[in-house]
mmCIF file of C-alpha atoms in Angstrom:
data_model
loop_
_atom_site.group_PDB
_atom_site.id
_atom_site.type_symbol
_atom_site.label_atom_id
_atom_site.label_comp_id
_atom_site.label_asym_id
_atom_site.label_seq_id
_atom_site.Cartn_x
_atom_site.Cartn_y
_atom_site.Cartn_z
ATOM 1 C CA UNK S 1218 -9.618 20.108 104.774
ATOM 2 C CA UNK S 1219 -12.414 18.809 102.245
ATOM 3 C CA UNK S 1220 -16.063 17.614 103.237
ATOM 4 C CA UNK S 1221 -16.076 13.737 102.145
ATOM 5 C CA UNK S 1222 -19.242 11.644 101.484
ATOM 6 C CA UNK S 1223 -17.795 7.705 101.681
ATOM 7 C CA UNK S 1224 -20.819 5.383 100.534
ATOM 8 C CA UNK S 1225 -21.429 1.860 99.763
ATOM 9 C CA UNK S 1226 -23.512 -1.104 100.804
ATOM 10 C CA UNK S 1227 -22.766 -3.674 103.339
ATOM 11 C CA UNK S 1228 -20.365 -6.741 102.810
ATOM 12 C CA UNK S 1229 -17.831 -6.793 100.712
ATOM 13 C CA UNK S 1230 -18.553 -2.864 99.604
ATOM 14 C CA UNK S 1231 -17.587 -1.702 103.026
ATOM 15 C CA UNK S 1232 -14.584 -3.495 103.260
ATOM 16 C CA UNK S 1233 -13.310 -2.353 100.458
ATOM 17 C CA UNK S 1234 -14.285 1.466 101.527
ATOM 18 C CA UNK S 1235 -12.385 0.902 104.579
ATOM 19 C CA UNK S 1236 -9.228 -0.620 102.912
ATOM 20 C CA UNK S 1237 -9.105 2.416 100.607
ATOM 21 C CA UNK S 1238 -9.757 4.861 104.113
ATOM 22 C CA UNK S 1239 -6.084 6.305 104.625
ATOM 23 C CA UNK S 1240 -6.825 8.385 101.336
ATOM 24 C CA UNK S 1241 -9.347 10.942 102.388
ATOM 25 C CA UNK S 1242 -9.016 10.246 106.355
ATOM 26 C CA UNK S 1243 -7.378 13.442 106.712
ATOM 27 C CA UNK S 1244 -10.641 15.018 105.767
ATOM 28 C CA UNK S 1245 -13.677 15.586 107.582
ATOM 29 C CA UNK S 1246 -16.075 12.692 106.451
ATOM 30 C CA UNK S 1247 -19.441 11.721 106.695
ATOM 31 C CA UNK S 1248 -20.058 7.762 106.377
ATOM 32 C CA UNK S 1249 -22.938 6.194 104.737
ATOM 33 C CA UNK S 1250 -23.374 3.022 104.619
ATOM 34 C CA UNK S 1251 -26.810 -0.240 104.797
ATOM 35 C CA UNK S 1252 -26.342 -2.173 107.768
ATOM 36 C CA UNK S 1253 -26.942 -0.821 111.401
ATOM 37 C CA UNK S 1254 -23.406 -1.442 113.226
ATOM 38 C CA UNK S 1255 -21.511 -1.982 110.789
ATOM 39 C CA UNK S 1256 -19.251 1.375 110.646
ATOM 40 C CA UNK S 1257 -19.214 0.488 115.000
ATOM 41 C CA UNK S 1258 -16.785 -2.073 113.946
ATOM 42 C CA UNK S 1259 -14.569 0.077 112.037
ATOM 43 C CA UNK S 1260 -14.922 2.840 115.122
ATOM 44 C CA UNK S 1261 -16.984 4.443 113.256
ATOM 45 C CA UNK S 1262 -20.123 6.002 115.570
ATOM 46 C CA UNK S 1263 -21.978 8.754 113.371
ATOM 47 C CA UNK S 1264 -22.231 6.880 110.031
ATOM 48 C CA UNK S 1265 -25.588 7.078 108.195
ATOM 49 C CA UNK S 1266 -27.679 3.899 107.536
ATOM 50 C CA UNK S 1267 -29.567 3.992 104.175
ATOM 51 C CA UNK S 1268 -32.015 1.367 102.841
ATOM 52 C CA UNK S 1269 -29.430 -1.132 100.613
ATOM 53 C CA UNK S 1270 -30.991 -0.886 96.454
ATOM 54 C CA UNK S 1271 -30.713 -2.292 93.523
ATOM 55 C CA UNK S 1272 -32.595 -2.409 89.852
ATOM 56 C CA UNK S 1273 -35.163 -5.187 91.265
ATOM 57 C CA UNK S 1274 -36.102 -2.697 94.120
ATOM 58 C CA UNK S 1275 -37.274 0.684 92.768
ATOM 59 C CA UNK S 1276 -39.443 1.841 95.971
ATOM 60 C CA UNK S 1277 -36.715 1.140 98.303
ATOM 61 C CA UNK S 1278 -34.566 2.757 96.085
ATOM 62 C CA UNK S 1279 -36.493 5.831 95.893
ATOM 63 C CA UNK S 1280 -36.497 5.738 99.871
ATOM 64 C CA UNK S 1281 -32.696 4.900 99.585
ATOM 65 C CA UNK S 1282 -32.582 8.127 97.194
ATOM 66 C CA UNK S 1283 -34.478 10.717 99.425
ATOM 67 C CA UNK S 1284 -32.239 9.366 102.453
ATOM 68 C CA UNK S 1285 -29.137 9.860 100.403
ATOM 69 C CA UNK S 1286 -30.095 13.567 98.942
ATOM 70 C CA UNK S 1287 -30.901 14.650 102.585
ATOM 71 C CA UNK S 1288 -27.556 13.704 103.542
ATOM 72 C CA UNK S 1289 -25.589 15.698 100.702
ATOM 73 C CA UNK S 1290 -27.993 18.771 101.580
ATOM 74 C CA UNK S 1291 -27.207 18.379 104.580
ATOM 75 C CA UNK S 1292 -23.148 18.086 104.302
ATOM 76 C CA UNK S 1293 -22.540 19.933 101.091
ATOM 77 C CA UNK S 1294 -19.565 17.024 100.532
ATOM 78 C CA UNK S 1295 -16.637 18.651 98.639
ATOM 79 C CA UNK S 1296 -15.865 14.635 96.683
ATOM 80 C CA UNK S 1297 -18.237 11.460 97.201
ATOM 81 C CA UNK S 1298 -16.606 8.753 97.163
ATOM 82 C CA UNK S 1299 -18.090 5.229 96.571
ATOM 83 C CA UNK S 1300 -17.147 1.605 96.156
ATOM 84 C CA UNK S 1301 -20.516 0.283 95.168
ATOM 85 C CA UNK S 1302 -23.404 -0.189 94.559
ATOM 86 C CA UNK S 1303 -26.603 1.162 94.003
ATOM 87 C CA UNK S 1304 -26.557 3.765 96.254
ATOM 88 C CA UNK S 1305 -23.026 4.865 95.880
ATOM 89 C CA UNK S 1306 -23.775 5.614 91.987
ATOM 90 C CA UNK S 1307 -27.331 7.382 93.516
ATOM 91 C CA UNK S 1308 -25.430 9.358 95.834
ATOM 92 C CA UNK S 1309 -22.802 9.975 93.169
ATOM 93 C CA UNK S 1310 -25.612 11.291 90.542
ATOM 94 C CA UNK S 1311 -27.602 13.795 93.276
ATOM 95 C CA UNK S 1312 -24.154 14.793 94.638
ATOM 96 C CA UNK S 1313 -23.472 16.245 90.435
ATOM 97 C CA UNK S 1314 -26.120 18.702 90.903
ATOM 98 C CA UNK S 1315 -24.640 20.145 94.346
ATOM 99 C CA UNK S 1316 -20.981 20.564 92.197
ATOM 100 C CA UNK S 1317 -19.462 17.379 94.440
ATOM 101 C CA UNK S 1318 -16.334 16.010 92.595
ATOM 102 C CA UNK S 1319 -17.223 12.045 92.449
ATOM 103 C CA UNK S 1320 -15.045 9.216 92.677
ATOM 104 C CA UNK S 1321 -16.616 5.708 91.450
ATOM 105 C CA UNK S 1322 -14.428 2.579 92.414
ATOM 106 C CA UNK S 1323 -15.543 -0.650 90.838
ATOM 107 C CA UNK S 1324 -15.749 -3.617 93.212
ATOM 108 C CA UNK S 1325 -12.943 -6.036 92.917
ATOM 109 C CA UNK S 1326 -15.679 -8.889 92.997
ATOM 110 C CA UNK S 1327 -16.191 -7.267 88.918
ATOM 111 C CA UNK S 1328 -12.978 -8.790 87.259
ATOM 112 C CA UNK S 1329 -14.550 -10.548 84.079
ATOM 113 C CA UNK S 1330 -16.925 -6.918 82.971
ATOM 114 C CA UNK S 1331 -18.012 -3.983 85.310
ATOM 115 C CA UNK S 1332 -21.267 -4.037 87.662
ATOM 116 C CA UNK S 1333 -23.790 -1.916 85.893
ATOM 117 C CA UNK S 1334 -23.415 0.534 88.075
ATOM 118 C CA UNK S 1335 -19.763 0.544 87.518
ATOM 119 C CA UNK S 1336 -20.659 1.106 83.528
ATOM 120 C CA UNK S 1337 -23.198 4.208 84.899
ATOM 121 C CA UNK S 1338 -20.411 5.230 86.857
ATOM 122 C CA UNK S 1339 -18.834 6.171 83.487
ATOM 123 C CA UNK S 1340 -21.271 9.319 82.448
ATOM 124 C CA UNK S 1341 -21.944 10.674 86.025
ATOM 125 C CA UNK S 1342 -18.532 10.132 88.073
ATOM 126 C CA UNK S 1343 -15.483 12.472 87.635
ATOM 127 C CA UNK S 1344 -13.409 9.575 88.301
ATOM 128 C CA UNK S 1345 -14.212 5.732 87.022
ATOM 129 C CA UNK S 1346 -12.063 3.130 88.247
ATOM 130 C CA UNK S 1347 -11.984 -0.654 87.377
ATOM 131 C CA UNK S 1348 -9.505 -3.285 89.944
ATOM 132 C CA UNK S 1349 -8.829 -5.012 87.527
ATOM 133 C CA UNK S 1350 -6.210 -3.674 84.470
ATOM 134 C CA UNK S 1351 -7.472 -5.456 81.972
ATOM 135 C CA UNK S 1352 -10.722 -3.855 82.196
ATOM 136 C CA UNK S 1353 -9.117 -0.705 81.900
ATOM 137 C CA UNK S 1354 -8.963 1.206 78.479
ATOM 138 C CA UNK S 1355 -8.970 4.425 76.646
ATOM 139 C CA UNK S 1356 -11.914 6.908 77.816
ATOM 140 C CA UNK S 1357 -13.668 3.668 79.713
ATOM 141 C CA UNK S 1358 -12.217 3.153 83.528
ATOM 142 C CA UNK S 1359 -8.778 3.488 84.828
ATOM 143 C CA UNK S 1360 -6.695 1.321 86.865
ATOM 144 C CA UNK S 1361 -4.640 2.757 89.490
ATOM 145 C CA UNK S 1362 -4.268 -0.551 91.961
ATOM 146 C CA UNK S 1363 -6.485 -3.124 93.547
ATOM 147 C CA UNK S 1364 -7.552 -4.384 96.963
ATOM 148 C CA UNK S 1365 -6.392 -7.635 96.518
ATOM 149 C CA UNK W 994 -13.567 -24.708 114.664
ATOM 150 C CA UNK W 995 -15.021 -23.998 110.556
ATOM 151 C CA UNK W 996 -16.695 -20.784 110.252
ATOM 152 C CA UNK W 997 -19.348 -20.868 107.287
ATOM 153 C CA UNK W 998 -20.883 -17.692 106.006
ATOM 154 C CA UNK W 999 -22.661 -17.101 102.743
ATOM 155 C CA UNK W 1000 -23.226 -13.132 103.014
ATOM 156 C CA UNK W 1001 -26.471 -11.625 104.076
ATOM 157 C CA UNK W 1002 -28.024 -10.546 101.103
ATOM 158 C CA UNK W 1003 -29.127 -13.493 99.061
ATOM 159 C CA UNK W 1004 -30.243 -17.431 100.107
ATOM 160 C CA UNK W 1005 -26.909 -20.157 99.725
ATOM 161 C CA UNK W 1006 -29.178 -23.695 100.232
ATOM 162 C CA UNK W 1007 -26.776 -25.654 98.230
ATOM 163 C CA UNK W 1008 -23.548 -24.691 100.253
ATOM 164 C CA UNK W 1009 -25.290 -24.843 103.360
ATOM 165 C CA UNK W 1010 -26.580 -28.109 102.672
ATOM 166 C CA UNK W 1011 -23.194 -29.634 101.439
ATOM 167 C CA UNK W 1012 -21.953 -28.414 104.728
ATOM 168 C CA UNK W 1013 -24.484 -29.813 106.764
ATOM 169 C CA UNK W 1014 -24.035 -33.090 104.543
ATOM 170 C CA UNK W 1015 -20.502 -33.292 105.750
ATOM 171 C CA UNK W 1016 -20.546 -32.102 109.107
ATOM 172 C CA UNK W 1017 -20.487 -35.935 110.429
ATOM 173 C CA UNK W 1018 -17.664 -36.982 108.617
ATOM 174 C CA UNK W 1019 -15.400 -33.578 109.960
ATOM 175 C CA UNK W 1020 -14.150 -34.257 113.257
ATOM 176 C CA UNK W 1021 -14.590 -30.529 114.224
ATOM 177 C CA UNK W 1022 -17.046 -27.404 115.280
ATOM 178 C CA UNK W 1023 -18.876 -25.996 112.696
ATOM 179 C CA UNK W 1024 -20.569 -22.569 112.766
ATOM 180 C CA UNK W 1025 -22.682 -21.020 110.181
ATOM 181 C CA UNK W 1026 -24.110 -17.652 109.419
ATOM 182 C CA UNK W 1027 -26.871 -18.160 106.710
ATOM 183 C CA UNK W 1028 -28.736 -15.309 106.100
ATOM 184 C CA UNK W 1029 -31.558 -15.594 104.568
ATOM 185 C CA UNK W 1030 -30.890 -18.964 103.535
ATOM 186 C CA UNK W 1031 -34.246 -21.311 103.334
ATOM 187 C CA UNK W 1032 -32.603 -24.448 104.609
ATOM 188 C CA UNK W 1033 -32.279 -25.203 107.848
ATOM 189 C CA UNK W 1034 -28.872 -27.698 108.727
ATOM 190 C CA UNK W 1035 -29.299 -30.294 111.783
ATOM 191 C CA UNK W 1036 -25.793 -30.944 112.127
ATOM 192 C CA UNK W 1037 -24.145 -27.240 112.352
ATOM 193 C CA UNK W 1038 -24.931 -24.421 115.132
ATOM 194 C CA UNK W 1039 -26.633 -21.743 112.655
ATOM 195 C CA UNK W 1040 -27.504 -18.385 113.258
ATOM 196 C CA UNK W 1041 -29.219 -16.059 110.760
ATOM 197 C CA UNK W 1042 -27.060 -13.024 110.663
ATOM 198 C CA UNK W 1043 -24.788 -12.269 113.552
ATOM 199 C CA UNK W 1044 -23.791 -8.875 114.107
ATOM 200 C CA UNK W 1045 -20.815 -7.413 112.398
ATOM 201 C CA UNK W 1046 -19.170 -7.136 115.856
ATOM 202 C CA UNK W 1047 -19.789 -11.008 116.982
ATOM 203 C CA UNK W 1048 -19.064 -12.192 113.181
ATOM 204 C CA UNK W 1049 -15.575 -11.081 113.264
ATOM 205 C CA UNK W 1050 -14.436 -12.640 116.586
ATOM 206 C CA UNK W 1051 -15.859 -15.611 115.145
ATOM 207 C CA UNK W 1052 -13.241 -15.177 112.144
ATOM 208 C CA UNK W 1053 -10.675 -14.600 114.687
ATOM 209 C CA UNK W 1054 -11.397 -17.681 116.190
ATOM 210 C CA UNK W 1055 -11.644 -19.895 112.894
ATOM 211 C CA UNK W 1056 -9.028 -22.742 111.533
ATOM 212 C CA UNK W 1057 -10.367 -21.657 108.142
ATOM 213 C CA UNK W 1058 -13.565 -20.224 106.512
ATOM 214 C CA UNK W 1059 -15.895 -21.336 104.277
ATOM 215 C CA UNK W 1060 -17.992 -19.168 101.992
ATOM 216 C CA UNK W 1061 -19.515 -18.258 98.576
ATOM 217 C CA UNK W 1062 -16.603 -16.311 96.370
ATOM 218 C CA UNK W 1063 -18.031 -12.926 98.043
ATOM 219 C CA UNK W 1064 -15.292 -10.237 98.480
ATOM 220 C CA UNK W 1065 -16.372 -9.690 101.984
ATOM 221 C CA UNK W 1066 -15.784 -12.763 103.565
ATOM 222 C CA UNK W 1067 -12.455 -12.625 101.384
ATOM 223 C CA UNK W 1068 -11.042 -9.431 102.596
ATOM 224 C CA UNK W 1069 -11.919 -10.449 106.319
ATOM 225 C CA UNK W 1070 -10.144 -13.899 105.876
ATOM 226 C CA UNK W 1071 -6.778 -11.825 104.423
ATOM 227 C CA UNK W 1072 -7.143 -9.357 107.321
ATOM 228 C CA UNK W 1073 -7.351 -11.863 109.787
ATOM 229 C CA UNK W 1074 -4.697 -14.234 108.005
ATOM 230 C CA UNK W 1075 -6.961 -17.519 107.769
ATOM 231 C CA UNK W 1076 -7.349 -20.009 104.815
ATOM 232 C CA UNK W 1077 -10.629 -20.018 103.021
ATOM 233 C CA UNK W 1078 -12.684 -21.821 101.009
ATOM 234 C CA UNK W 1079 -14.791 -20.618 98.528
ATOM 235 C CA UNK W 1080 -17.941 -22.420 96.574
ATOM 236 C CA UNK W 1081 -19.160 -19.675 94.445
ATOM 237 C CA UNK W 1082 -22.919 -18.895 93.950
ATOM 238 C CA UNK W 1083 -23.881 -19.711 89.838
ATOM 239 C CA UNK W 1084 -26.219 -18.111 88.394
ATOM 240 C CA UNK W 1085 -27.467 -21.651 86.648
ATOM 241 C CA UNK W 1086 -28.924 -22.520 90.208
ATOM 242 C CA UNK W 1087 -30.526 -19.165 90.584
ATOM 243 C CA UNK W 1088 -27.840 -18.290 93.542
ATOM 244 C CA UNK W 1089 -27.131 -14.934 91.830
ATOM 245 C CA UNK W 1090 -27.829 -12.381 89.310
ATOM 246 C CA UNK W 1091 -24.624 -13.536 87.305
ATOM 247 C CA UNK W 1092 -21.733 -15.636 87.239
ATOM 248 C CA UNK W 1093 -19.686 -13.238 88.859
ATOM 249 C CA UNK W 1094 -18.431 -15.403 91.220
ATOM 250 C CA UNK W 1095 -17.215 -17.528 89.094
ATOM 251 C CA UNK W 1096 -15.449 -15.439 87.869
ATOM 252 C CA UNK W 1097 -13.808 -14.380 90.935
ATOM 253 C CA UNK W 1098 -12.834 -17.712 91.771
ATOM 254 C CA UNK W 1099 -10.916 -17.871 88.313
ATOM 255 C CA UNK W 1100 -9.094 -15.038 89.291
ATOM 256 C CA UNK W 1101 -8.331 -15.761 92.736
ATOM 257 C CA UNK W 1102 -7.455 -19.583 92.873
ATOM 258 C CA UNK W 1103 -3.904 -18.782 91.986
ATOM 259 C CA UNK W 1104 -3.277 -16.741 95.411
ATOM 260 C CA UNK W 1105 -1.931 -18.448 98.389
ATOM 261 C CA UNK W 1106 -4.663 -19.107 101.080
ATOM 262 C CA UNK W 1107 -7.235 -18.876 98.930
ATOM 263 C CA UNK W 1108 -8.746 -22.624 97.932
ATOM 264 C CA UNK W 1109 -12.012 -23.073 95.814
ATOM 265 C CA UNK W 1110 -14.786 -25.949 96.052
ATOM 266 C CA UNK W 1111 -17.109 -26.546 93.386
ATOM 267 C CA UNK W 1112 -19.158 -29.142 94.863
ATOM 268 C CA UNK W 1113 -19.713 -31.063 97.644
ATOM 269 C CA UNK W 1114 -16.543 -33.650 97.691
ATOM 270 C CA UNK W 1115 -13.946 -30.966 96.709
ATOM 271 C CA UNK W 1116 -15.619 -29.103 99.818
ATOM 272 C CA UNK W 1117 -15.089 -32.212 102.237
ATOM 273 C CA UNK W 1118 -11.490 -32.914 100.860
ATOM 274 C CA UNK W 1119 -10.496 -29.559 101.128
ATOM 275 C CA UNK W 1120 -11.419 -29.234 104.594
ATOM 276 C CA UNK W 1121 -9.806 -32.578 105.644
ATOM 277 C CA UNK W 1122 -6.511 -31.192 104.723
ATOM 278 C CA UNK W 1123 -4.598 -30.448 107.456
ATOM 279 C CA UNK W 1124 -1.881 -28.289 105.268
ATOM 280 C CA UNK W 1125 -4.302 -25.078 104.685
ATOM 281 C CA UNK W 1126 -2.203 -21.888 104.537
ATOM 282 C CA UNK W 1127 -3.329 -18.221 105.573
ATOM 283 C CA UNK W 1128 -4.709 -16.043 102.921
ATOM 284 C CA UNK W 1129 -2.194 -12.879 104.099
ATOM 285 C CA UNK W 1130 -1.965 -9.438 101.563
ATOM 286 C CA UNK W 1131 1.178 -10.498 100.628
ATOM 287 C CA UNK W 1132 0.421 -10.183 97.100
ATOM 288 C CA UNK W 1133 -1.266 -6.968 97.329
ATOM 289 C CA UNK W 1134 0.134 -4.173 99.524
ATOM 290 C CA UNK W 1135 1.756 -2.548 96.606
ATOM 291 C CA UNK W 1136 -1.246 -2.732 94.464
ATOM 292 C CA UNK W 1137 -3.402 -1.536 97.303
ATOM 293 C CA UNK W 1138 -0.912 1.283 98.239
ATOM 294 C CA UNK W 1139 -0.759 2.511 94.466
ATOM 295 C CA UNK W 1140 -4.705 2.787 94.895
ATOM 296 C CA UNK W 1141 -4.982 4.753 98.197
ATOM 297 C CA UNK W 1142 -1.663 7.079 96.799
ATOM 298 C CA UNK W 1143 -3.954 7.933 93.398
ATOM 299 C CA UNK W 1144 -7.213 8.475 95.551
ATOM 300 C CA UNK W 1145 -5.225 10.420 97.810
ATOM 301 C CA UNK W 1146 -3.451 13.097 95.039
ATOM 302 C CA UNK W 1147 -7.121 13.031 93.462
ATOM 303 C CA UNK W 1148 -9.144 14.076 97.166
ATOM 304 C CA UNK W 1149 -6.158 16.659 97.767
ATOM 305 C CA UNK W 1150 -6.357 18.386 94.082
#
């Protein structure tokens, strides 16, 4: 039994994290996520709520940051896991210096290039995957299925 | 009844408009989540954001959805096996960082259920047609199962 962290914003993020659930289930994991009720749909009832980020929004992602690192002190996760987007590649970056293994999943909304997080995803994450296979290539992301 | 939702995150005026522009011409209810969206329509119940909870029996509800080419909305119309329509945001109106969803819509116009508006007539056709099929994950359990079987042997190594 591993710790997990699963992270990502609201929307299509979370779906996506919940499609993609029956592959660390088994595990004891801690859900993070940026909408109140939104893991109580899923049956979810102890998942984290962390101010949602992105480039335009550098105080609330410094607030989404200090949220996020209190959470991985707290839970020492074993693998992160994250399908986007800012705060998945935050959580993803802190969770390096605690020895996490991290798993970045590009969104399958990214089919044309990946998200820029998706492309930061590439120097910090263990694991890079695109959805799409022809946005796949030799020591960029892999493709191992899709979604949708 | 047409469920209309354009995400939470970012303002949709022009699909929101175009759907309140049409309302009077579709025989049929119309609800619409629209965010933070500035306009407000006269001809559609609106709310803002509905809870997660509330949103989904909504879907379950729906003859078909409508919204911008946001995976979201997408994933919930396959899960609940409903047509949808999507009018993506461009980034030429200032609807989103990119044209992303454009892109999306390129990819995803081929798949069965899935039906894509550009503008304001294409929206009103599409939704006259009485021949809409479900948007089902036909096409992608395998893909979907390869994913969860990699993550899986990856978690467990």
């Amino acid at each position: 039994m591993k710790r997990i962290l699963a992270i990502s914003s609201s929307g299509g993020h979370w779906e996506q994290l919940m499609l993609l659930r029956d592959s660390f289930s088994t595990h004891e994991v801690v859900y993070v996520n940026t909408l109140q009720g939104l893991a109580e749909r899923n049956g979810i009832d102890d998942a984290y709520v962390v101010p949602d980020c992105n480039r335009n929004t550098p105080l609330q992602s410094l607030s989404s940051a200090w949220k996020i690192f209190r959470i991985i002190l707290k839970h020492r996760p074993d693998v992160i896991i994250s399908t986007g987007a800012a705060p998945g590649i935050i959580a993803i970056f802190i969770g390096r210096f605690f020895g996490a293994r991290t798993i970045w999943i590009d969104s399958v909304a990214n089919s044309e290039k990946l998200s820029l997080s998706g492309k930061l995803a590439g120097y910090v994450a263990h694991l890079q995957l695109t959805q799409w296979e022809h946005l796949s290539h030799n020591g960029g992301p892999r493709f191992a299925g899709a979604v949708l | 009844m047409i469920l209309v939702s354009v995400g939470t995150q970012l303002p949709f005026d022009r699909l929101i408009r175009a759907i309140d522009d049409i309302a009077p011409k579709l025989d049929e209810e119309i609800v619409a989540q629209i965010g933070v969206t500035a306009y407000r329509p006269s001809n559609v119940t609106f709310h803002k954001t509905l809870a997660p909870i509330a949103y989904e029996d909504l879907v379950k509800q729906a003859r078909v959805l409508v919204s911008h080419a946001g995976i979201g909305t997408i994933l919930g119309a396959q899960k609940h096996k409903k047509p949808i329509v999507i009018f993506p945001r461009q980034a030429q109106f200032g609807e989103h960082r990119n044209d992303h969803q454009l892109a999306t819509c390129r990819q995803l116009r081929h798949y069965k259920g899935v039906y894509v508006a550009e503008t304001e007539a294409m929206l009103l056709e599409t939704l006259q047609r009485g021949d809409l099929e479900p948007l089902t994950s036909s096409s992608a359990p395998d893909r979907r199962d390869g994913l969860i079987r990699f993550l899986r042997d990856f978690i467990d190594a």
